[in-house]
JSON list of C-alpha atoms in Angstrom, two decimals:
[
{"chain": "A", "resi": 202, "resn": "UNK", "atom": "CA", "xyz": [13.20, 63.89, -18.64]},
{"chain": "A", "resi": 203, "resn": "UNK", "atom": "CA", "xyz": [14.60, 61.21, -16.04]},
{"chain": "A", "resi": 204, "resn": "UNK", "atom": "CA", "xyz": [11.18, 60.91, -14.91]},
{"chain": "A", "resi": 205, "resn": "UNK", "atom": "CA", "xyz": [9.95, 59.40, -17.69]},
{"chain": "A", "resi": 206, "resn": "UNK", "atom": "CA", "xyz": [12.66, 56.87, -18.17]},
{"chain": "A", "resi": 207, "resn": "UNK", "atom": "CA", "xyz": [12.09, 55.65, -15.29]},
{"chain": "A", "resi": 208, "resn": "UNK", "atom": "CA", "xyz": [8.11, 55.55, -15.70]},
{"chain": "A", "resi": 209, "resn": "UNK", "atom": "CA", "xyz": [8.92, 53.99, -19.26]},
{"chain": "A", "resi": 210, "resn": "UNK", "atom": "CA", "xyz": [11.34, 51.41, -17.73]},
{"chain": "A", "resi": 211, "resn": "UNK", "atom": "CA", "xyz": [8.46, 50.50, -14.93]},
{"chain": "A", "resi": 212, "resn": "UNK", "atom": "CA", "xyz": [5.70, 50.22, -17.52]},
{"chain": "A", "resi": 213, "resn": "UNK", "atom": "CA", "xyz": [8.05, 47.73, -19.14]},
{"chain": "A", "resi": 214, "resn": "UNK", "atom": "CA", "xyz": [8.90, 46.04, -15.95]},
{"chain": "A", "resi": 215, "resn": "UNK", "atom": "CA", "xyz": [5.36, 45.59, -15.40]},
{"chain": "A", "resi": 216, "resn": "UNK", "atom": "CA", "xyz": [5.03, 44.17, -18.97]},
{"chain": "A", "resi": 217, "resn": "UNK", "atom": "CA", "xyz": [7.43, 41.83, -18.83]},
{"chain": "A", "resi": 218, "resn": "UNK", "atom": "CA", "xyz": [6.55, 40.60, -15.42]},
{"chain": "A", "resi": 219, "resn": "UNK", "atom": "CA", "xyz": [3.09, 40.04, -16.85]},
{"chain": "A", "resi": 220, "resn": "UNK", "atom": "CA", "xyz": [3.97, 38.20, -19.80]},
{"chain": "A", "resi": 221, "resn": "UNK", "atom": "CA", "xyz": [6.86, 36.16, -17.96]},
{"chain": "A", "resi": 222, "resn": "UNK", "atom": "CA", "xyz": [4.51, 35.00, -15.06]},
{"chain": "A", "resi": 223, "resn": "UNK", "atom": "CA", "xyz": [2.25, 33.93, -17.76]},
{"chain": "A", "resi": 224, "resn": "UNK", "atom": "CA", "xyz": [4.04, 32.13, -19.81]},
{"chain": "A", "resi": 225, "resn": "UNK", "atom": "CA", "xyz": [5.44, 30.36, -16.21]},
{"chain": "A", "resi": 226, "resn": "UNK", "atom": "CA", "xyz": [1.99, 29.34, -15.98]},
{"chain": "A", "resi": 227, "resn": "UNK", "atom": "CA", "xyz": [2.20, 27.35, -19.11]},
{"chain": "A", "resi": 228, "resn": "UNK", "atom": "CA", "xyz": [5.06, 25.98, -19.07]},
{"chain": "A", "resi": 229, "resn": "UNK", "atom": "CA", "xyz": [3.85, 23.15, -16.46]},
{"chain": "A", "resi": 230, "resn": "UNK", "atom": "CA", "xyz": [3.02, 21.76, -19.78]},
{"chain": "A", "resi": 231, "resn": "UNK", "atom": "CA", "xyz": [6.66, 21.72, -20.71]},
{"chain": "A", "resi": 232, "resn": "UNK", "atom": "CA", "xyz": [8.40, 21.32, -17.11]},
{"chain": "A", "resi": 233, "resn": "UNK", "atom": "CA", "xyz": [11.16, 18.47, -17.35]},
{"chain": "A", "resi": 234, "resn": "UNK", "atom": "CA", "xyz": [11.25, 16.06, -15.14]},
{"chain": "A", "resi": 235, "resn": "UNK", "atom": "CA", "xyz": [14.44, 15.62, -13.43]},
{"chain": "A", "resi": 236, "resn": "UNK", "atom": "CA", "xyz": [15.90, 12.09, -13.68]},
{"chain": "A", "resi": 237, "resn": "UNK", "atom": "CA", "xyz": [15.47, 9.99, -10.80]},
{"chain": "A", "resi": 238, "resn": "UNK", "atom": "CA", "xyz": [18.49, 9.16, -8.74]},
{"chain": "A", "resi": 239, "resn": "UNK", "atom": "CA", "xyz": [20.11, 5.66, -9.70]},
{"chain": "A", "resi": 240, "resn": "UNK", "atom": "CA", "xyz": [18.87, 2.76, -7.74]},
{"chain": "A", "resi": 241, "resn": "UNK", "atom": "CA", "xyz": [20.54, -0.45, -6.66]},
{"chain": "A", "resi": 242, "resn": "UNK", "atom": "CA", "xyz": [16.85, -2.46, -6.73]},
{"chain": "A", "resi": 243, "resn": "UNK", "atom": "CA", "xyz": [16.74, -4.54, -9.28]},
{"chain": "A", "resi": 244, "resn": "UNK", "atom": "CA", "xyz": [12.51, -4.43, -8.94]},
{"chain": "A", "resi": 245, "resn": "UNK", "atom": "CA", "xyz": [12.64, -0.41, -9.89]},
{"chain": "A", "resi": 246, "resn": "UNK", "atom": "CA", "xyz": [11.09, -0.87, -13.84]},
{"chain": "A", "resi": 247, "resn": "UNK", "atom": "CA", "xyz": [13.09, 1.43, -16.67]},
{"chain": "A", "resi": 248, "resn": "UNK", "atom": "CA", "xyz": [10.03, 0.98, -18.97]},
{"chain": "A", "resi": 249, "resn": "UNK", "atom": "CA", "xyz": [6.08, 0.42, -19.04]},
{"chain": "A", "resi": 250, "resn": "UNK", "atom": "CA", "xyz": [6.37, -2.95, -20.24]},
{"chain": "A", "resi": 251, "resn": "UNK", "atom": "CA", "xyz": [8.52, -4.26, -17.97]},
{"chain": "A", "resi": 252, "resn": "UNK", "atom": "CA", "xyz": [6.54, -3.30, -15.02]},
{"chain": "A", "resi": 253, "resn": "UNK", "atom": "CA", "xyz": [4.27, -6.23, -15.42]},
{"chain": "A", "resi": 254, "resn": "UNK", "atom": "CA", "xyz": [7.93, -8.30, -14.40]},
{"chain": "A", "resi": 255, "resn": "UNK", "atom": "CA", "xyz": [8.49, -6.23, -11.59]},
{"chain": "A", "resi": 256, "resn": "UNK", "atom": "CA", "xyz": [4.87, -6.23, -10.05]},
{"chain": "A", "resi": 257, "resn": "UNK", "atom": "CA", "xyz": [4.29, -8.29, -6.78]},
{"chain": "A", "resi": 258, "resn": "UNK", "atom": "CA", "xyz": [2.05, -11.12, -7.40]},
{"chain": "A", "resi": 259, "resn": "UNK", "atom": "CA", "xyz": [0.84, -10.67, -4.25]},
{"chain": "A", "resi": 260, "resn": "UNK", "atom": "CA", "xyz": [-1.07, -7.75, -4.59]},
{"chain": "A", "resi": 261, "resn": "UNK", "atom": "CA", "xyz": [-5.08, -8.12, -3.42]},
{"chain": "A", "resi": 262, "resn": "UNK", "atom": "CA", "xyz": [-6.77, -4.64, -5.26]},
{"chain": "A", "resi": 263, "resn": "UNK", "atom": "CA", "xyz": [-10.21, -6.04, -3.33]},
{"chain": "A", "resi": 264, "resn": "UNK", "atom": "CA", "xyz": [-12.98, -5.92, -5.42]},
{"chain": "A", "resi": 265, "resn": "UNK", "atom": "CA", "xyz": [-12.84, -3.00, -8.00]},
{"chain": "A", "resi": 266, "resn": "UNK", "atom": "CA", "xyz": [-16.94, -2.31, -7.42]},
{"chain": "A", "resi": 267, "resn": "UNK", "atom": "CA", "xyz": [-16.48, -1.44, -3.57]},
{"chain": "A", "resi": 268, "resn": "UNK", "atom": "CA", "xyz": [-13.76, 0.66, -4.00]},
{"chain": "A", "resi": 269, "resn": "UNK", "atom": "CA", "xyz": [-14.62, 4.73, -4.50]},
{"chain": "A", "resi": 270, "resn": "UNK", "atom": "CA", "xyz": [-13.67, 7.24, -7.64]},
{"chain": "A", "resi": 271, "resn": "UNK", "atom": "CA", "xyz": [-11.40, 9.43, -7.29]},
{"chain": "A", "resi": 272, "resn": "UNK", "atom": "CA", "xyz": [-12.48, 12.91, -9.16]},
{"chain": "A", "resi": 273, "resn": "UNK", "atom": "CA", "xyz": [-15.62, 10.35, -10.25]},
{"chain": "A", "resi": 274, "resn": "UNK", "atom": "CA", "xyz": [-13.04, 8.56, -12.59]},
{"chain": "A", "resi": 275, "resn": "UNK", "atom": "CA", "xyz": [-10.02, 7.19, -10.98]},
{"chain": "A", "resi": 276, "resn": "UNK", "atom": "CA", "xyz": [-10.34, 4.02, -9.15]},
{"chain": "A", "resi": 277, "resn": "UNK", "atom": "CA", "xyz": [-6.58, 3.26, -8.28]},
{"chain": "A", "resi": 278, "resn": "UNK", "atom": "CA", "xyz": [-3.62, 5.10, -6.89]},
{"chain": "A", "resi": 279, "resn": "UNK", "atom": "CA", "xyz": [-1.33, 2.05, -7.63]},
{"chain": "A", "resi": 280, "resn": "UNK", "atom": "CA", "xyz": [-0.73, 0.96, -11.12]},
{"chain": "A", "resi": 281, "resn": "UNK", "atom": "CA", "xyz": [0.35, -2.31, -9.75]},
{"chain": "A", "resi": 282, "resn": "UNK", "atom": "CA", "xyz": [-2.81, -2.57, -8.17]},
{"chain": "A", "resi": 283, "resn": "UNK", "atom": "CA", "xyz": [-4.14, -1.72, -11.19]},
{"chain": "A", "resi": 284, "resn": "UNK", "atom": "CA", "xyz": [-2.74, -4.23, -13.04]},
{"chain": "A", "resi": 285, "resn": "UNK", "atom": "CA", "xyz": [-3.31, -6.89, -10.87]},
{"chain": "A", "resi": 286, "resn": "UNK", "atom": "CA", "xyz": [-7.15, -5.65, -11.75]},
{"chain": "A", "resi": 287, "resn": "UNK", "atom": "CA", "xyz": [-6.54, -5.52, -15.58]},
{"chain": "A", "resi": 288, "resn": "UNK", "atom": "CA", "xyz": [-5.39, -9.15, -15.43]},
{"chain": "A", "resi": 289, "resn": "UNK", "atom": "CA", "xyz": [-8.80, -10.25, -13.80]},
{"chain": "A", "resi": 290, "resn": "UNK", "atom": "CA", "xyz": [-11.34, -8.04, -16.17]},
{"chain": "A", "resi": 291, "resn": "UNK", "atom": "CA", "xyz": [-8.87, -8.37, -19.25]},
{"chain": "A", "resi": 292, "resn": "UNK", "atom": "CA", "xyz": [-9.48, -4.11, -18.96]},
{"chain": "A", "resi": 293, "resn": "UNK", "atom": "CA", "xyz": [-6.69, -1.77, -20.85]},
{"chain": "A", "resi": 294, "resn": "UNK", "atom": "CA", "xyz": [-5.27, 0.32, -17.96]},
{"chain": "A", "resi": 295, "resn": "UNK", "atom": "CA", "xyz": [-6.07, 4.48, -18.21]},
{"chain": "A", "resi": 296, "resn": "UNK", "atom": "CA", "xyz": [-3.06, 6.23, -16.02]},
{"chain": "A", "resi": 297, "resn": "UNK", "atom": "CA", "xyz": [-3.34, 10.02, -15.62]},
{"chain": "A", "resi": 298, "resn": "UNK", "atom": "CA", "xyz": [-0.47, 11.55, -14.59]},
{"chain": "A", "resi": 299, "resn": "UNK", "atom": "CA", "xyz": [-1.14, 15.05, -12.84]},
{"chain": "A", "resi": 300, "resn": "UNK", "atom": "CA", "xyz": [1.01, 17.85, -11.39]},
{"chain": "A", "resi": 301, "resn": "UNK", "atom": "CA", "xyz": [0.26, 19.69, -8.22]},
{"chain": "A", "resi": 302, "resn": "UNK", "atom": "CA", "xyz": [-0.25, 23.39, -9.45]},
{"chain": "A", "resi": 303, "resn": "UNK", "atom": "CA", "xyz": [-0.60, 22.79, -13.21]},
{"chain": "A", "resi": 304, "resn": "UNK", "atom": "CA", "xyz": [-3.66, 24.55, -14.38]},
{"chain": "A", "resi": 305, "resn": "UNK", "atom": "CA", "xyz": [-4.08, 22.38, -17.16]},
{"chain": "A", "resi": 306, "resn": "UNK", "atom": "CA", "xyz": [-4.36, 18.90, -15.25]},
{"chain": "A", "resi": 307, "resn": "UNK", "atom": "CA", "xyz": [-7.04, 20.94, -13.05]},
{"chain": "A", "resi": 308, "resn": "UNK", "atom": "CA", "xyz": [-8.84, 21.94, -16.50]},
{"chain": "A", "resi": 309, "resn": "UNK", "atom": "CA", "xyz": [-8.67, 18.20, -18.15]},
{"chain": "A", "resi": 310, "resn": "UNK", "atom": "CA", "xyz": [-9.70, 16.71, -14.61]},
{"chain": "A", "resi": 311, "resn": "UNK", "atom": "CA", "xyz": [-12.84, 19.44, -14.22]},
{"chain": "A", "resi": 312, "resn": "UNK", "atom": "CA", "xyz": [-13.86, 19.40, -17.93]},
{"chain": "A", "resi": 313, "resn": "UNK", "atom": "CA", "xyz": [-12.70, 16.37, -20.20]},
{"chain": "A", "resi": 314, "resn": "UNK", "atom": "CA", "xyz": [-13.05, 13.41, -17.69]},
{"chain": "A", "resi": 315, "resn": "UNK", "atom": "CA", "xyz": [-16.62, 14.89, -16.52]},
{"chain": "A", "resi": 316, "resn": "UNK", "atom": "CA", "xyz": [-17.88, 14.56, -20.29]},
{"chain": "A", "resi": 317, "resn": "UNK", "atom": "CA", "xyz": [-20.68, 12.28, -20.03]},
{"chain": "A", "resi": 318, "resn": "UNK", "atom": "CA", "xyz": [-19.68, 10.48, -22.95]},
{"chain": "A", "resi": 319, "resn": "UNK", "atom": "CA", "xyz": [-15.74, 10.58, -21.75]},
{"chain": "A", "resi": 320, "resn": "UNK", "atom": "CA", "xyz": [-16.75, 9.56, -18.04]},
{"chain": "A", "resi": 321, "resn": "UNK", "atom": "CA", "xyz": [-18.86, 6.63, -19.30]},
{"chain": "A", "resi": 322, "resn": "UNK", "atom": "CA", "xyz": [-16.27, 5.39, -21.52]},
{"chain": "A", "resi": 323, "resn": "UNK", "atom": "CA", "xyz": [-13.47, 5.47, -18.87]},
{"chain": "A", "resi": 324, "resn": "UNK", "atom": "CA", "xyz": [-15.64, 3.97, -16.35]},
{"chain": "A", "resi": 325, "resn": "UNK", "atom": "CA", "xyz": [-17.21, 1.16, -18.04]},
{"chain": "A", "resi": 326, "resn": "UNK", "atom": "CA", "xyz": [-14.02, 0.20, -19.95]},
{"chain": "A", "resi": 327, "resn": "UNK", "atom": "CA", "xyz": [-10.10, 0.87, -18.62]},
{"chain": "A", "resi": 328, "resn": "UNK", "atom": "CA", "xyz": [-9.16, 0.35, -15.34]},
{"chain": "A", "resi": 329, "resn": "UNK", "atom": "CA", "xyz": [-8.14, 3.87, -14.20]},
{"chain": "A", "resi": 330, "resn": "UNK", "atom": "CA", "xyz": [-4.86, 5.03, -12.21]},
{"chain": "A", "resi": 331, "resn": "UNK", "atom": "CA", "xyz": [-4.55, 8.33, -10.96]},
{"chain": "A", "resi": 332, "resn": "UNK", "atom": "CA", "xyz": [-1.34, 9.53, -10.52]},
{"chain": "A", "resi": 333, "resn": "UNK", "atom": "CA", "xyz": [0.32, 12.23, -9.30]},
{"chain": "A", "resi": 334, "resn": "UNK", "atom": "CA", "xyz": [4.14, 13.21, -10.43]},
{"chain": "A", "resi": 335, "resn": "UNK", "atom": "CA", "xyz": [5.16, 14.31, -7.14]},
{"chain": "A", "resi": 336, "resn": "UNK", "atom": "CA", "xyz": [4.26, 11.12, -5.05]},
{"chain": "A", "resi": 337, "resn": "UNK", "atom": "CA", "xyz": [5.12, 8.74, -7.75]},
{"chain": "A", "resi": 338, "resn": "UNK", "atom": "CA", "xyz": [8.17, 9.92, -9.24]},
{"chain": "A", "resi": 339, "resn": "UNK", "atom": "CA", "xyz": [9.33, 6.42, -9.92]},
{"chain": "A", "resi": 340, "resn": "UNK", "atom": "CA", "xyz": [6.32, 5.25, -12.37]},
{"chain": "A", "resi": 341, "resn": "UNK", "atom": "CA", "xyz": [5.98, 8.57, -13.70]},
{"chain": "A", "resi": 342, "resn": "UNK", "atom": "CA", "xyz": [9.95, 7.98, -14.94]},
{"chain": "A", "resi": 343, "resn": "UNK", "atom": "CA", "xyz": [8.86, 4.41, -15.72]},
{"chain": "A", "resi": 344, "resn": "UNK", "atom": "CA", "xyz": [5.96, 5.87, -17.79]},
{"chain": "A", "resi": 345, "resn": "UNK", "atom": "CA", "xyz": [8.17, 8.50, -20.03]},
{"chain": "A", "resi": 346, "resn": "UNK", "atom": "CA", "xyz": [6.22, 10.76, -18.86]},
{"chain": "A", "resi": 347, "resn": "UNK", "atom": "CA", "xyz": [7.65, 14.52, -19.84]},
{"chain": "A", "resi": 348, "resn": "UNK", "atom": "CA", "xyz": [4.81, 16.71, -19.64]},
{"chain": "A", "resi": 349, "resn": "UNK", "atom": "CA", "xyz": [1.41, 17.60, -17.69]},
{"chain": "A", "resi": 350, "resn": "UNK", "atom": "CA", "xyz": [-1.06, 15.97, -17.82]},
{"chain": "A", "resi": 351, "resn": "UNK", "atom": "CA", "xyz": [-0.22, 13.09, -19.73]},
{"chain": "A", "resi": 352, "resn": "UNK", "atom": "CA", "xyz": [-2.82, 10.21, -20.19]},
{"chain": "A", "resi": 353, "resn": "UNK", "atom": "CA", "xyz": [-1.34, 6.82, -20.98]},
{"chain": "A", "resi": 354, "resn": "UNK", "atom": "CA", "xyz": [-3.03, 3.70, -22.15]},
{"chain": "A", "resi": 355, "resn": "UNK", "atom": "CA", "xyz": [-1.92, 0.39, -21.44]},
{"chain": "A", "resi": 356, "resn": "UNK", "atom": "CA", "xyz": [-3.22, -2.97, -22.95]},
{"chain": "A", "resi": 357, "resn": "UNK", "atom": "CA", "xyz": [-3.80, -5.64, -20.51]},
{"chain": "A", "resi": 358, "resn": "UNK", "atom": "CA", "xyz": [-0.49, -7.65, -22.09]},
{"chain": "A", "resi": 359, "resn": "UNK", "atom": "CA", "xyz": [1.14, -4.34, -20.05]},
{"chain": "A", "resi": 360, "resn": "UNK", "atom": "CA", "xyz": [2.04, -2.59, -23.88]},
{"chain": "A", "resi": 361, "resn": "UNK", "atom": "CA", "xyz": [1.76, 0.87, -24.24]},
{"chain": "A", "resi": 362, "resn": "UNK", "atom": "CA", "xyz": [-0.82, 1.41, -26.71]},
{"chain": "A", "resi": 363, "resn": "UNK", "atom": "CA", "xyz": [-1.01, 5.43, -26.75]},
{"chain": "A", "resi": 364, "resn": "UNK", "atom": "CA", "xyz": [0.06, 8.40, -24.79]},
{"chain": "A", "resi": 365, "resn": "UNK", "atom": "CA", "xyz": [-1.73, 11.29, -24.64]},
{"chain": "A", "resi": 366, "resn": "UNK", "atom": "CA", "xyz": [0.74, 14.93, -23.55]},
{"chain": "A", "resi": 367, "resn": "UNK", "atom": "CA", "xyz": [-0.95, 18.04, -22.65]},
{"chain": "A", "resi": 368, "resn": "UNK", "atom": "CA", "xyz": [-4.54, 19.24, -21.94]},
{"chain": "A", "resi": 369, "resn": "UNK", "atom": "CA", "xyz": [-7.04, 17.03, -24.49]},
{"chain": "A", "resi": 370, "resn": "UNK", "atom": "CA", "xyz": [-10.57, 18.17, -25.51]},
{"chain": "A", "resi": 371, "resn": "UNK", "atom": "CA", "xyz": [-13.46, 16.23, -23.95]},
{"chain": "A", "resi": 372, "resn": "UNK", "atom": "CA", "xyz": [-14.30, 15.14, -28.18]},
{"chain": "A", "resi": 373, "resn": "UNK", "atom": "CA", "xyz": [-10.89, 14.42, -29.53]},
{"chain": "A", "resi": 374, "resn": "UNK", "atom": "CA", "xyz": [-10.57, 12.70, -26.13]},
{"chain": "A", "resi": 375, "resn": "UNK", "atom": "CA", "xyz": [-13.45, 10.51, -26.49]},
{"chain": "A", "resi": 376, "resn": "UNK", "atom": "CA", "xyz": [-12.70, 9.88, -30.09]},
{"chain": "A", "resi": 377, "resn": "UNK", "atom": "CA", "xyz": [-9.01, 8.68, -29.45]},
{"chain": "A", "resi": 378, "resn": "UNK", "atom": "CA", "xyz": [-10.33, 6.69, -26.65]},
{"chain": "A", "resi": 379, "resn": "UNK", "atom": "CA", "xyz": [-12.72, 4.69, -28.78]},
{"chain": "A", "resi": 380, "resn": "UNK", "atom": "CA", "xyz": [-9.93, 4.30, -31.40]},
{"chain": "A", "resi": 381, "resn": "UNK", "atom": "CA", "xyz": [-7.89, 2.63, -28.92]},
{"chain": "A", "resi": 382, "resn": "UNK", "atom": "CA", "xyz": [-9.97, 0.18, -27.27]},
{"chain": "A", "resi": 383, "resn": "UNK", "atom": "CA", "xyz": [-10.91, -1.10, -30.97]},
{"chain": "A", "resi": 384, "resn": "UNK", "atom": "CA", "xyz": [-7.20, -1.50, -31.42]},
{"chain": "A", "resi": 385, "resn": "UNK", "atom": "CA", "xyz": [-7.10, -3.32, -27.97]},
{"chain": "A", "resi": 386, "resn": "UNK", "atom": "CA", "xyz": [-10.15, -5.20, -28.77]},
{"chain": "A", "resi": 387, "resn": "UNK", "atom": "CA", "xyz": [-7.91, -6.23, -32.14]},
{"chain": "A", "resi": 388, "resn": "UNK", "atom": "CA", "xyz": [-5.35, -7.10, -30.32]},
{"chain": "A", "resi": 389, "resn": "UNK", "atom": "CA", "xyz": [-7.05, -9.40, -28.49]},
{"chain": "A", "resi": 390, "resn": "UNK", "atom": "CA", "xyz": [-8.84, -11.26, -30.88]},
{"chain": "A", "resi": 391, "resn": "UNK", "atom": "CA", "xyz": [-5.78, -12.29, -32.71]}
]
């Protein structure tokens, strides 16, 4: 009779070590991020849309046509660099905020930004910024970023226009893409 508590309370062990690990897994998609220690520089943005104060002027990206994709997308690491590009090509801004060891930044990177129709978009019309939580920690704060991945689209007057949590499906991706630079393209005209 002991013998098969304990083999009952193993199988359950096992159990709940299987279904606790996995639900771990997913929960990159939930992971807080802790808030960043206080900071005496007065540069260090609190929101998106004051970044575009806090940006050096000085900042050369070089020519956005010799520089090389990241992942085939990305073509900046800085969003200030960025920026400094959306300014020139009047561009909204695409940042992609990863997170080393989630499985579903890994999954958007490998299946929704290698749609054809999601890589041609991206390409042709935002300047891109791939970023990744751990060596960024300051922009991804500055971004309200709270889960992974999150995509974020800013207009070239540095406004957020749309944020994007979680893993997105190469379609509803495209389609909320297009709906966005229409809205930009709006914006613009007014």
């Amino acid at each position: 009779m002991a013998s098969r508590r304990v083999r009952a309370a193993g199988k359950w062990a096992v159990a709940w070590w299987a279904t606790a690990s996995t639900v771990g897994a997913c929960l990159c998609l939930a992971e807080p991020i802790p808030d960043a220690p206080p900071t005496s520089d007065a540069s260090c943005p609190t929101q998106i849309e004051s970044v575009a104060d806090a940006l050096p002027t000085s900042v050369d990206p070089g020519s956005p046509k010799d520089r090389p994709l990241r992942h085939g997308v990305f073509r900046w690491t800085s969003y200030p660099a960025a920026w400094t590009a959306a300014q020139k090509t009047n561009r909204p801004i695409l940042v992609y905020v990863s997170s080393a060891h989630c499985p579903y930044c890994v999954r958007m990177l490998s299946e929704t930004y290698q749609s054809p129709r999601v890589k041609d978009t991206v390409v042709s019309s935002f300047e891109t910024v791939y970023v990744d939580r751990q060596s960024q920690p300051e922009l991804v704060a500055a971004l309200g970023v709270r889960l992974f991945p999150t995509t974020v689209l800013v207009a070239p007057n540095n406004k957020v226009v749309d944020l994007m949590e979680g893993y997105v499906a190469a379609d509803a991706f495209g389609r909320r893409l297009q709906t966005n630079l229409a809205a930009v393209s709006a914006t613009r005209k007014r």
